[in-house]
Amino acid sequence: MDSLPEDQYEVVVENVKKSYDGKKLALDGISFHIKKGEIYGLLGKNGAGKSTTIKILTTLINFDSGTCNIAGYDLRKDSSKIRKIIGVVQQEESFDFTTVENNFKLAGMLWEVPKNIREERMEKLIDLFGLQEIRKKRMYDLSGGQKKRVQVAREFMHEMKVLFLDEPTVGLDPIMRRKILQYIREQAKNGLTILFTTQNLEEADMICDRIGIIDGGKIVEEGTSEELKLKFGTLRTVKITTQTNVEKYMNEIKERIKTVNYEDISFDENKILILGKNVDRKVGDVIGSLYEMGIEVENVSIENPTLDDVFMRVVER
Amino acid sequence: MRMPAFVRLTIRNIVVNIDPGTLIFMLGLPTLYLFVMGFMFQGINPNGGLVVQYHGIAIKYTTFLAPGIIALQAFTAGNIGGSMLWSDRRWGMFEQIMVGPFRRSEYLLGIIFVSIIFSLVGSAIMIGFALTIPVRFNITPAGIGLFILTMVVGTMLFSSIFLIISGIAKSMQAYNTITILLFFLLDFASTAFYPITNSTPGWLHVIAGGNPLSFISDILRESFISGVDYNSLYYSGILFIAMLIFFVLSLRVYKNIRSGI
Ligand SMILES: Nc1ncnc2c1ncn2[C@@H]1O[C@H](COP(=O)(O)OP(=O)(O)OP(=O)(O)O)[C@@H](O)[C@H]1O
Ligand SMILES: [Mg+2]
């Protein structure tokens, strides 16, 4: 965990416990901190406690013990102040039973956005989220993905300091997904703090500054995507293609790159396959050694572990 | 100028709920009752029309019916208002509003206000229609005052009843079944359409007599036809107490919908 002083964090969650029925704990002492302008990804299996965490932080449900602080406000004391500075896209669908446009207008009105800004913002969001053709349609005539788009876009009608997104990209096509993620990324660059949950690890890898893996109602691993991969990534393979047949230099090469700490190495005509933890970070040494021996390298490829590998290892250990 | 939160919520409720379906339910149905029933029942006695004995005076059935139809607006508006909670829960907007810059009480006020607005506008339109029939109303300041008060109290009573149903219903089916049953029971076993007379069976007498819609219909008849007297105030008092009881009950149900902070 970072060592910033408490007040540098926009969201502070400390040892929060929550049980719905008084027996089973949905949250079992969850703790995490989010810096201002950071996108924090909460990853976890079904039932891990992601939505429960978001419902608590957005003042929708109570928690049993622990402390939560959002933008300097204590969740227990200042819930109504917190509600004025957050945005929430819930996992469940939510919309006003009227047209797409009215959903935007009403959101702007409810949040007291001045009328001229309201119109301008609505036009921008309708464009950005590809809603131009359906803007006059009623919400219940839309497809699932279209509804979701309106739901996410609508939340950007108002200003906020912290945004909670509970699986906002479920059901979106890849193009729209990318667009929305890009837009979210931009907002964070402008200082918006975001808590983001997803089942899509590729997506988390793409946009989250830090990731917390939640399991059984608590954070079991935390770090940047790179840190997590380093810690839990499976063995990596470095594939080097050279201009000469390397099989006859096998022993000499092995000797020269001993420091790489590989777990396995194999030679196949002009190809070398090196397998091991973190071997990708030693590629430079390997190429250097080959060069010293007068072997020209034609191509190097590294097979990276994905966040999926990390996730599998963490939640299934 | 800043608009209070409950006013913003009221505006939102009006925008969301002004759709053809609601308008037909709120205005179309009672208009049909007023004209179709009014004129058709007149035909029961082809010579001179149907006459009802009311407080010892003989009045045309259309004149008798009109205040009942106006009273129906309290029921309809209360139904529409209370059902908003159901539909907001159903479509995820209750939670969305609860994570926004609002308090629970403001959400509730938004619903009560929209019900009262619908009820007053609806009943004003019905009075307008009734006067074209024409009916013989004796409009006095006291009558208008009592009419407005009764509509407000009556609407709050019915909103509370529907808020309770919206708060406890678990499924769409349950919700629809209960509201349709209530609709038929309260509408037709009441004095909105017909008077209670000596020939009314005892059990129906009890149901119709205890039905809040009957109270509202009768108070409105006094407001518009026979004049406000001690009796009308007595009935208004009972209506008011019934409203308070249901309102408190609905608050309890409402508070327990989700254990918010
Ligand atoms: N309203 C509720 N009443 C009782 N138990 C609940 C309720 N909501 C959630 N739970 C339980 O709390 C635990 C955490 O649920 P939560 O919805 O937070 O999971 P999640 O991580 O969001 O899962 P998903 O990926 O499926 O959305 C689960 O065991 C779930 O069964
Ligand atoms: Mg969830």
Coordinates of C-alpha atoms and ligand atoms in Angstrom, one line a residue:
Chain A
M1 CA 0.0 0.0 0.0
D2 CA 1.1 3.5 -0.7
S3 CA 2.2 5.6 2.1
L4 CA 0.4 8.8 1.3
P5 CA -1.2 10.6 4.3
E6 CA -4.9 9.7 4.8
D7 CA -6.2 13.0 3.4
Q8 CA -4.5 12.5 0.1
Y9 CA -7.0 9.7 -0.7
E10 CA -10.4 10.4 -2.2
V11 CA -11.8 7.1 -1.0
V12 CA -10.7 5.3 2.1
V13 CA -12.3 2.0 3.1
E14 CA -11.0 0.5 6.3
N15 CA -11.9 -2.9 7.6
V16 CA -15.5 -2.8 6.6
K17 CA -17.8 -5.7 7.5
K18 CA -21.3 -6.3 6.3
S19 CA -23.7 -9.2 6.7
Y20 CA -27.2 -9.2 5.1
D21 CA -28.6 -11.8 7.3
G22 CA -26.6 -11.5 10.5
K23 CA -24.8 -14.8 9.8
K24 CA -22.9 -14.9 6.5
L25 CA -20.5 -12.1 5.9
A26 CA -20.8 -10.5 2.5
L27 CA -17.9 -8.2 3.3
D28 CA -15.3 -9.6 5.7
G29 CA -13.1 -6.6 6.7
I30 CA -12.5 -5.1 3.3
S31 CA -9.9 -2.3 3.1
F32 CA -8.6 -0.2 0.2
H33 CA -7.6 3.4 -0.7
I34 CA -8.1 5.3 -3.9
K35 CA -6.1 8.3 -4.8
K36 CA -7.6 11.4 -6.4
G37 CA -7.8 10.9 -10.2
E38 CA -7.1 7.2 -9.9
I39 CA -9.1 4.4 -11.5
Y40 CA -9.3 1.6 -9.0
G41 CA -10.5 -1.7 -10.4
L42 CA -12.3 -4.2 -8.1
L43 CA -12.1 -7.7 -9.6
G44 CA -13.8 -10.7 -8.2
K45 CA -15.9 -13.7 -8.9
N46 CA -19.7 -13.6 -8.7
G47 CA -20.7 -13.0 -5.1
A48 CA -17.3 -11.8 -4.0
G49 CA -18.8 -8.6 -2.6
K50 CA -18.2 -6.0 -5.4
S51 CA -21.7 -4.7 -5.6
T52 CA -22.1 -4.8 -1.8
T53 CA -19.0 -2.6 -1.5
I54 CA -20.4 -0.1 -4.1
K55 CA -23.8 -0.1 -2.4
I56 CA -22.3 0.8 0.9
L57 CA -20.0 3.5 -0.5
T58 CA -22.9 5.1 -2.3
T59 CA -24.9 5.2 0.9
L60 CA -27.6 2.8 -0.3
I61 CA -27.1 0.2 2.4
N62 CA -25.7 0.1 5.9
F63 CA -22.5 -1.6 7.0
D64 CA -21.9 -3.3 10.4
S65 CA -18.4 -2.1 11.3
G66 CA -15.3 -0.3 9.9
T67 CA -14.9 3.1 8.5
C68 CA -15.4 4.7 5.1
N69 CA -14.4 8.1 4.0
I70 CA -15.2 9.7 0.6
A71 CA -13.6 13.1 -0.4
G72 CA -13.1 13.8 3.3
Y73 CA -16.6 13.0 4.4
D74 CA -17.3 10.2 6.9
L75 CA -19.9 7.9 5.4
R76 CA -21.7 7.4 8.6
K77 CA -22.0 11.1 9.4
D78 CA -22.2 12.9 6.1
S79 CA -24.0 10.5 3.8
S80 CA -26.2 13.3 2.3
K81 CA -23.1 15.4 1.6
I82 CA -21.5 12.4 -0.1
R83 CA -24.5 11.8 -2.3
K84 CA -24.0 15.3 -3.8
I85 CA -20.5 14.6 -5.0
I86 CA -20.7 11.1 -6.4
G87 CA -21.9 9.5 -9.6
V88 CA -23.2 5.9 -9.6
V89 CA -23.8 3.4 -12.4
Q90 CA -25.4 0.4 -10.8
Q91 CA -25.1 -3.1 -12.0
E92 CA -28.9 -3.4 -12.4
E93 CA -30.6 -1.4 -15.1
S94 CA -32.1 1.9 -14.1
F95 CA -34.0 4.3 -16.3
D96 CA -36.9 6.7 -16.3
F97 CA -39.8 5.3 -18.2
T98 CA -39.7 7.8 -21.0
T99 CA -37.5 8.7 -24.0
V100 CA -33.7 8.6 -24.1
E101 CA -33.5 12.4 -24.4
N102 CA -35.8 12.9 -21.4
N103 CA -33.6 10.6 -19.4
F104 CA -30.7 13.0 -20.0
K105 CA -32.8 16.1 -19.4
L106 CA -34.3 14.8 -16.2
A107 CA -30.9 13.8 -14.9
G108 CA -29.7 17.3 -15.6
M109 CA -32.7 18.9 -14.0
L110 CA -32.5 16.7 -10.9
W111 CA -28.8 17.6 -10.5
E112 CA -29.6 21.3 -11.0
V113 CA -27.3 21.6 -14.0
P114 CA -28.0 25.0 -15.6
K115 CA -30.2 24.6 -18.7
N116 CA -27.8 25.8 -21.3
I117 CA -25.0 23.5 -20.0
R118 CA -27.6 20.7 -19.8
E119 CA -28.4 20.8 -23.5
E120 CA -24.8 21.1 -24.5
R121 CA -23.7 18.2 -22.4
M122 CA -26.6 16.0 -23.5
E123 CA -25.7 16.6 -27.2
K124 CA -22.1 15.7 -26.5
L125 CA -22.9 12.6 -24.7
I126 CA -25.5 11.5 -27.2
D127 CA -22.9 11.8 -29.9
L128 CA -20.2 10.2 -27.9
F129 CA -22.2 7.2 -26.8
G130 CA -23.7 6.6 -30.3
L131 CA -27.3 7.4 -29.3
Q132 CA -28.1 9.8 -32.1
E133 CA -30.5 7.4 -33.9
I134 CA -32.3 6.3 -30.8
R135 CA -32.5 9.6 -28.9
K136 CA -36.3 10.0 -29.5
K137 CA -37.1 6.4 -28.6
R138 CA -38.6 5.3 -25.4
M139 CA -36.3 3.4 -23.1
Y140 CA -38.2 0.1 -23.1
D141 CA -37.9 -0.1 -26.9
L142 CA -34.1 -0.3 -26.7
S143 CA -31.8 -3.3 -26.7
G144 CA -30.0 -4.3 -23.5
G145 CA -26.7 -2.8 -24.7
Q146 CA -28.4 0.4 -25.7
K147 CA -30.1 0.8 -22.3
K148 CA -26.7 0.3 -20.7
R149 CA -25.1 3.0 -22.9
V150 CA -27.8 5.5 -21.9
Q151 CA -27.4 4.5 -18.2
V152 CA -23.6 5.1 -18.3
A153 CA -23.8 8.3 -20.4
R154 CA -26.6 9.8 -18.3
E155 CA -24.4 9.7 -15.2
F156 CA -22.0 12.1 -16.9
M157 CA -24.7 14.8 -17.1
H158 CA -23.6 16.1 -13.7
E159 CA -20.3 17.1 -12.1
M160 CA -18.9 14.8 -9.5
K161 CA -15.7 14.0 -7.6
V162 CA -16.0 10.2 -7.3
L163 CA -17.7 7.9 -9.8
F164 CA -18.7 4.3 -9.0
L165 CA -19.2 2.0 -11.9
D166 CA -20.5 -1.5 -11.2
E167 CA -19.8 -3.6 -14.4
P168 CA -20.6 -0.7 -16.7
T169 CA -19.5 -2.4 -19.9
V170 CA -21.6 -5.7 -19.7
G171 CA -23.4 -6.3 -22.9
L172 CA -21.6 -3.6 -24.9
D173 CA -20.1 -4.4 -28.3
P174 CA -16.3 -4.1 -28.5
I175 CA -16.3 -0.8 -30.3
M176 CA -18.6 0.9 -27.8
R177 CA -16.8 -0.7 -24.9
R178 CA -13.5 0.8 -26.1
K179 CA -15.1 4.2 -26.7
I180 CA -16.6 4.2 -23.2
L181 CA -13.4 3.1 -21.5
Q182 CA -11.5 5.8 -23.3
Y183 CA -14.0 8.4 -22.2
I184 CA -13.7 7.1 -18.6
R185 CA -9.9 7.3 -18.8
E186 CA -10.1 10.9 -20.0
Q187 CA -12.3 11.8 -17.1
A188 CA -9.8 10.3 -14.7
K189 CA -7.1 12.4 -16.3
N190 CA -9.2 15.5 -15.5
G191 CA -9.2 14.5 -11.8
L192 CA -12.2 12.2 -11.5
T193 CA -11.7 9.4 -9.0
I194 CA -13.2 6.1 -10.2
L195 CA -14.1 2.8 -8.6
F196 CA -14.7 0.3 -11.3
T197 CA -15.8 -3.3 -11.2
T198 CA -15.6 -5.7 -14.0
Q199 CA -15.4 -9.4 -14.9
N200 CA -13.5 -8.5 -18.0
L201 CA -9.8 -8.7 -17.0
E202 CA -8.5 -7.4 -20.3
E203 CA -10.6 -4.3 -19.7
A204 CA -9.3 -3.9 -16.2
D205 CA -5.8 -4.2 -17.5
M206 CA -6.5 -1.5 -20.0
I207 CA -7.9 1.2 -17.8
C208 CA -7.2 0.6 -14.1
D209 CA -4.3 2.3 -12.4
R210 CA -4.6 -0.1 -9.6
I211 CA -6.4 -3.3 -9.1
G212 CA -7.8 -5.0 -6.0
I213 CA -8.8 -8.6 -6.2
I214 CA -11.7 -9.2 -3.9
D215 CA -12.6 -12.7 -2.7
G216 CA -14.8 -13.7 0.1
G217 CA -15.5 -10.1 1.0
K218 CA -12.0 -8.8 1.3
I219 CA -9.1 -7.7 -0.8
V220 CA -6.7 -10.6 -1.2
E221 CA -4.3 -9.0 -3.6
E222 CA -3.6 -5.4 -4.7
G223 CA -1.3 -3.6 -7.1
T224 CA -0.9 -2.3 -10.5
S225 CA -1.7 -4.7 -13.2
E226 CA 2.1 -5.0 -13.9
E227 CA 2.8 -5.7 -10.3
L228 CA 0.2 -8.4 -10.1
K229 CA 1.4 -10.0 -13.2
L230 CA 5.0 -10.0 -12.0
K231 CA 3.9 -11.5 -8.7
F232 CA 1.5 -14.1 -10.1
G233 CA 2.2 -14.4 -13.8
T234 CA 2.9 -17.8 -15.0
L235 CA 6.2 -18.7 -16.6
R236 CA 7.0 -16.5 -19.6
T237 CA 8.4 -17.6 -22.8
V238 CA 11.0 -15.6 -24.7
K239 CA 11.4 -16.7 -28.3
I240 CA 14.5 -15.6 -30.2
T241 CA 15.1 -16.1 -33.9
T242 CA 18.7 -15.8 -35.1
Q243 CA 20.4 -15.7 -38.5
T244 CA 22.5 -18.8 -37.8
N245 CA 21.8 -22.3 -36.7
V246 CA 22.3 -22.1 -32.9
E247 CA 22.1 -25.7 -32.1
K248 CA 25.9 -26.2 -32.2
Y249 CA 26.5 -23.3 -29.8
M250 CA 24.0 -24.7 -27.4
N251 CA 26.4 -25.3 -24.5
E252 CA 28.3 -22.0 -24.8
I253 CA 25.0 -20.0 -24.9
K254 CA 23.7 -21.9 -21.8
E255 CA 26.9 -21.0 -20.0
R256 CA 26.9 -17.3 -21.0
I257 CA 23.3 -16.7 -20.0
K258 CA 23.3 -18.6 -16.7
T259 CA 22.5 -15.3 -14.8
V260 CA 19.1 -15.2 -16.5
N261 CA 17.8 -17.8 -14.1
Y262 CA 15.6 -19.6 -16.7
E263 CA 13.8 -22.7 -15.9
D264 CA 14.1 -24.3 -19.3
I265 CA 15.8 -23.6 -22.6
S266 CA 15.5 -25.3 -25.9
F267 CA 17.2 -24.9 -29.3
D268 CA 15.7 -25.6 -32.6
E269 CA 17.8 -24.7 -35.7
N270 CA 17.9 -20.9 -35.6
K271 CA 15.4 -20.6 -32.7
I272 CA 16.0 -20.3 -29.0
L273 CA 13.1 -20.7 -26.5
I274 CA 13.7 -19.6 -22.9
L275 CA 11.2 -20.3 -20.3
G276 CA 11.1 -18.9 -16.8
K277 CA 9.8 -16.3 -14.3
N278 CA 10.7 -12.8 -15.3
V279 CA 12.9 -14.0 -18.2
D280 CA 11.4 -11.2 -20.3
R281 CA 13.2 -8.7 -18.2
K282 CA 16.6 -10.3 -19.1
V283 CA 16.1 -10.3 -22.8
G284 CA 18.7 -7.6 -23.2
D285 CA 21.4 -9.7 -21.5
V286 CA 20.6 -12.7 -23.7
I287 CA 20.8 -10.6 -26.9
G288 CA 24.0 -9.1 -25.7
S289 CA 25.6 -12.5 -25.1
L290 CA 24.5 -13.7 -28.5
Y291 CA 26.0 -10.6 -30.1
E292 CA 29.3 -11.1 -28.3
M293 CA 29.4 -14.6 -29.8
G294 CA 28.8 -13.1 -33.3
I295 CA 25.2 -14.4 -33.6
E296 CA 22.8 -11.9 -35.2
V297 CA 19.3 -11.7 -33.7
E298 CA 16.5 -11.4 -36.2
N299 CA 13.5 -11.4 -34.0
V300 CA 12.5 -11.5 -30.3
S301 CA 9.0 -12.2 -29.0
I302 CA 7.8 -12.3 -25.5
E303 CA 4.6 -14.1 -24.5
N304 CA 3.2 -12.1 -21.6
P305 CA 1.0 -13.4 -18.9
T306 CA -2.5 -12.0 -18.8
L307 CA -4.4 -10.7 -15.9
D308 CA -6.6 -13.8 -16.3
D309 CA -3.6 -15.9 -15.3
V310 CA -3.2 -13.8 -12.2
F311 CA -6.8 -13.8 -11.3
M312 CA -7.1 -17.6 -11.7
R313 CA -4.1 -18.1 -9.5
V314 CA -5.3 -15.7 -6.8
V315 CA -8.9 -16.8 -6.5
E316 CA -8.3 -20.5 -6.9
R317 CA -5.4 -21.0 -4.6
Chain B
M1 CA -33.2 30.5 -8.4
R2 CA -32.8 27.1 -6.7
M3 CA -35.6 24.7 -6.8
P4 CA -36.2 22.6 -3.7
A5 CA -35.4 18.9 -4.2
F6 CA -39.0 17.8 -3.8
V7 CA -40.1 20.2 -6.5
R8 CA -37.5 18.8 -8.9
L9 CA -38.7 15.3 -8.1
T10 CA -42.3 16.4 -8.6
I11 CA -41.4 17.8 -12.0
R12 CA -39.6 14.6 -12.9
N13 CA -42.6 12.5 -11.8
I14 CA -44.9 14.6 -14.0
V15 CA -42.7 14.2 -17.0
V16 CA -42.3 10.5 -16.5
N17 CA -45.9 9.8 -15.9
I18 CA -47.6 12.0 -18.5
D19 CA -48.1 9.3 -21.1
P20 CA -51.2 8.3 -23.1
G21 CA -51.8 5.3 -20.8
T22 CA -51.9 7.4 -17.6
L23 CA -54.0 10.1 -19.2
I24 CA -56.6 7.6 -20.4
F25 CA -56.7 6.0 -16.9
M26 CA -56.9 9.4 -15.2
L27 CA -59.2 11.4 -17.5
G28 CA -60.5 9.1 -20.2
L29 CA -62.2 6.5 -18.0
P30 CA -64.0 8.9 -15.7
T31 CA -65.1 11.0 -18.7
L32 CA -66.6 7.8 -20.1
Y33 CA -68.3 7.0 -16.8
L34 CA -69.7 10.5 -16.6
F35 CA -71.2 10.7 -20.1
V36 CA -71.9 7.1 -20.9
M37 CA -73.3 6.0 -17.5
G38 CA -74.9 9.3 -16.9
F39 CA -76.9 9.3 -20.1
M40 CA -77.5 5.6 -20.3
F41 CA -78.9 5.5 -16.8
Q42 CA -81.2 8.3 -17.6
G43 CA -82.8 6.0 -20.1
I44 CA -83.9 3.6 -17.3
N45 CA -86.9 5.8 -17.0
P46 CA -87.7 7.1 -20.5
N47 CA -90.2 9.6 -19.2
G48 CA -88.3 12.4 -17.5
G49 CA -85.1 10.6 -16.7
L50 CA -83.7 9.0 -13.6
V51 CA -84.2 10.8 -10.3
V52 CA -82.3 10.1 -7.1
Q53 CA -83.5 10.9 -3.7
Y54 CA -80.7 12.6 -2.0
H55 CA -80.9 14.2 1.5
G56 CA -84.6 14.4 0.9
I57 CA -84.3 16.3 -2.4
A58 CA -85.0 14.8 -5.8
I59 CA -82.1 15.3 -8.1
K60 CA -81.3 14.1 -11.6
Y61 CA -79.0 11.0 -11.7
T62 CA -76.4 13.0 -13.7
T63 CA -76.2 15.6 -11.0
F64 CA -75.9 12.8 -8.4
L65 CA -73.2 11.0 -10.4
A66 CA -70.9 14.0 -11.2
P67 CA -69.5 14.5 -7.6
G68 CA -68.8 10.7 -7.5
I69 CA -66.8 10.9 -10.7
I70 CA -64.9 13.9 -9.3
A71 CA -64.2 11.9 -6.2
L72 CA -62.8 9.1 -8.3
Q73 CA -59.9 11.4 -9.2
A74 CA -58.6 11.1 -5.7
F75 CA -58.5 7.3 -6.1
T76 CA -57.0 7.4 -9.5
A77 CA -54.4 10.1 -8.7
G78 CA -53.5 8.2 -5.5
N79 CA -53.1 5.0 -7.5
I80 CA -50.9 6.7 -10.0
G81 CA -48.8 8.4 -7.3
G82 CA -48.3 5.3 -5.1
S83 CA -47.6 3.2 -8.2
M84 CA -44.6 5.5 -9.0
L85 CA -42.7 4.0 -6.1
W86 CA -43.4 0.5 -7.5
S87 CA -42.3 1.5 -11.0
D88 CA -39.2 3.2 -9.7
R89 CA -38.3 0.1 -7.7
R90 CA -39.0 -2.0 -10.7
W91 CA -36.9 0.0 -13.1
G92 CA -34.0 0.8 -10.7
M93 CA -34.8 4.5 -10.4
F94 CA -35.6 4.4 -6.7
E95 CA -32.1 3.3 -5.9
Q96 CA -30.7 5.7 -8.5
I97 CA -32.5 8.6 -6.9
M98 CA -31.4 7.4 -3.4
V99 CA -27.7 7.7 -4.4
G100 CA -28.3 11.2 -5.8
P101 CA -28.6 14.5 -4.0
F102 CA -31.9 13.7 -2.3
R103 CA -33.3 12.6 1.0
R104 CA -35.8 9.8 1.4
S105 CA -38.4 12.2 2.7
E106 CA -38.0 14.4 -0.4
Y107 CA -38.7 11.5 -2.7
L108 CA -41.9 10.8 -0.8
L109 CA -42.9 14.4 -0.9
G110 CA -42.4 14.3 -4.7
I111 CA -44.8 11.5 -5.0
I112 CA -47.4 13.0 -2.7
F113 CA -47.2 16.3 -4.5
V114 CA -47.6 14.8 -7.9
S115 CA -50.6 12.9 -6.7
I116 CA -52.3 16.0 -5.4
I117 CA -51.5 18.0 -8.5
F118 CA -53.0 15.2 -10.7
S119 CA -56.0 14.9 -8.5
L120 CA -56.8 18.6 -8.4
V121 CA -56.2 19.1 -12.1
G122 CA -58.2 16.0 -13.0
S123 CA -61.1 16.9 -10.8
A124 CA -61.2 20.5 -12.2
I125 CA -61.4 19.0 -15.6
M126 CA -64.2 16.7 -14.5
I127 CA -66.1 19.6 -13.0
G128 CA -65.8 21.4 -16.3
F129 CA -67.2 18.4 -18.2
A130 CA -70.0 17.9 -15.7
L131 CA -71.1 21.5 -16.1
T132 CA -71.6 20.9 -19.9
I133 CA -74.1 18.0 -19.2
P134 CA -75.4 20.2 -17.5
V135 CA -75.6 19.3 -13.8
R136 CA -77.1 21.5 -11.2
F137 CA -74.3 22.5 -8.9
N138 CA -74.7 25.1 -6.2
I139 CA -71.2 26.5 -6.0
T140 CA -70.3 28.4 -2.8
P141 CA -66.9 29.5 -1.4
A142 CA -67.3 27.1 1.5
G143 CA -68.1 24.3 -1.0
I144 CA -65.0 25.0 -3.0
G145 CA -62.9 25.1 0.1
L146 CA -64.2 21.7 1.3
F147 CA -63.9 20.2 -2.1
I148 CA -60.2 21.2 -2.3
L149 CA -59.5 20.0 1.2
T150 CA -61.3 16.7 0.6
M151 CA -59.5 16.0 -2.6
V152 CA -56.1 16.6 -0.9
V153 CA -56.9 14.4 2.1
G154 CA -58.5 11.8 -0.1
T155 CA -55.6 11.7 -2.5
M156 CA -53.1 11.4 0.3
L157 CA -55.2 8.5 1.8
F158 CA -55.2 6.6 -1.5
S159 CA -51.5 7.4 -2.2
S160 CA -50.6 6.0 1.2
I161 CA -52.6 2.8 0.4
F162 CA -50.8 2.4 -2.9
L163 CA -47.4 3.3 -1.4
I164 CA -47.9 0.4 1.1
I165 CA -48.7 -2.0 -1.7
S166 CA -45.7 -0.7 -3.8
G167 CA -43.5 -1.1 -0.8
I168 CA -44.4 -4.7 0.0
A169 CA -45.2 -6.2 -3.4
K170 CA -42.5 -8.6 -4.5
S171 CA -43.6 -9.2 -8.0
M172 CA -45.3 -7.5 -10.9
Q173 CA -48.1 -10.1 -10.8
A174 CA -48.8 -9.5 -7.1
Y175 CA -48.8 -5.8 -7.6
N176 CA -51.2 -5.8 -10.6
T177 CA -53.6 -8.3 -9.0
I178 CA -53.9 -6.3 -5.8
T179 CA -54.4 -3.0 -7.5
I180 CA -57.0 -4.3 -10.0
L181 CA -58.9 -5.9 -7.2
L182 CA -58.8 -2.7 -5.2
F183 CA -59.8 -0.8 -8.2
F184 CA -63.0 -2.8 -8.7
L185 CA -63.9 -3.1 -5.1
L186 CA -63.3 0.5 -4.1
D187 CA -64.8 2.0 -7.3
F188 CA -68.0 -0.1 -7.6
A189 CA -68.7 -0.9 -3.9
S190 CA -69.0 2.8 -3.1
T191 CA -71.5 5.6 -3.3
A192 CA -69.7 7.1 -6.3
F193 CA -72.1 5.7 -8.8
Y194 CA -75.2 4.9 -6.8
P195 CA -76.8 5.9 -3.5
I196 CA -77.1 3.5 -0.5
T197 CA -80.8 3.0 0.0
N198 CA -83.2 0.8 2.1
S199 CA -83.0 -1.8 -0.6
T200 CA -79.2 -2.1 -0.4
P201 CA -78.2 -5.5 1.1
G202 CA -76.7 -5.2 4.6
W203 CA -73.2 -6.5 3.7
L204 CA -72.9 -4.1 0.8
H205 CA -74.1 -1.3 3.0
V206 CA -71.2 -2.0 5.3
I207 CA -68.6 -2.3 2.6
A208 CA -69.8 0.7 0.6
G209 CA -70.4 2.7 3.8
G210 CA -66.9 2.2 5.1
N211 CA -65.3 2.8 1.7
P212 CA -63.3 6.0 1.8
L213 CA -64.4 6.7 -1.8
S214 CA -68.0 6.8 -0.5
F215 CA -66.9 9.4 2.1
I216 CA -65.2 11.5 -0.5
S217 CA -68.2 11.2 -2.9
D218 CA -70.7 12.2 -0.1
I219 CA -68.6 15.1 1.1
L220 CA -68.3 16.4 -2.5
R221 CA -72.1 16.0 -2.9
E222 CA -72.6 18.2 0.1
S223 CA -70.0 20.7 -1.2
F224 CA -71.7 21.0 -4.6
I225 CA -75.3 20.1 -4.1
S226 CA -76.8 20.2 -0.7
G227 CA -74.4 22.7 1.0
V228 CA -71.7 22.3 3.6
D229 CA -73.0 21.5 7.1
Y230 CA -71.9 20.0 10.4
N231 CA -72.4 16.6 8.9
S232 CA -69.9 17.2 6.1
L233 CA -67.2 18.4 8.6
Y234 CA -67.8 15.2 10.7
Y235 CA -67.2 13.0 7.6
S236 CA -64.2 15.1 6.7
G237 CA -62.8 14.5 10.2
I238 CA -63.2 10.7 9.8
L239 CA -61.5 10.8 6.4
F240 CA -58.7 12.9 7.8
I241 CA -58.1 10.4 10.6
A242 CA -58.2 7.5 8.2
M243 CA -55.6 9.3 6.0
L244 CA -53.3 9.8 9.0
I245 CA -53.4 6.2 10.0
F246 CA -52.6 5.0 6.5
F247 CA -50.0 7.7 6.0
V248 CA -48.2 6.6 9.1
L249 CA -48.4 3.0 8.0
S250 CA -47.0 3.9 4.6
L251 CA -44.1 5.7 6.2
R252 CA -43.2 2.6 8.1
V253 CA -43.3 0.4 5.0
Y254 CA -41.4 3.1 3.1
K255 CA -38.6 3.3 5.7
N256 CA -38.1 -0.4 5.6
I257 CA -37.8 -0.8 1.8
R258 CA -34.1 -0.8 2.2
S259 CA -32.0 -0.1 5.2
G260 CA -30.6 3.2 3.9
I261 CA -28.3 5.2 6.1
Ligands
LIG1 N1 -29.9 -8.2 -0.8 C1 -29.1 -9.2 -0.4 N2 -29.6 -10.0 0.6 C2 -28.9 -11.1 1.0 N3 -27.7 -11.4 0.6 C3 -27.1 -10.7 -0.4 C4 -27.9 -9.5 -1.0 N4 -27.1 -9.0 -1.9 C5 -26.0 -9.7 -2.0 N5 -26.0 -10.7 -1.1 C6 -24.9 -11.7 -0.9 O1 -23.7 -11.0 -0.6 C7 -22.6 -11.6 -1.2 C8 -21.9 -10.6 -2.1 O2 -22.8 -10.2 -3.2 P1 -22.4 -9.0 -4.2 O3 -23.7 -8.7 -4.9 O4 -21.7 -8.0 -3.5 O5 -21.4 -9.8 -5.2 P2 -20.7 -9.3 -6.5 O6 -19.3 -9.4 -6.3 O7 -21.3 -8.0 -6.9 O8 -21.2 -10.4 -7.6 P3 -21.5 -10.3 -9.1 O9 -20.2 -10.4 -9.9 O10 -22.4 -11.5 -9.4 O11 -22.2 -9.0 -9.4 C9 -23.2 -12.8 -2.0 O12 -22.9 -13.9 -1.3 C10 -24.6 -12.5 -2.1 O13 -25.4 -13.7 -2.1
MG2 MG -22.3 -7.3 -8.5

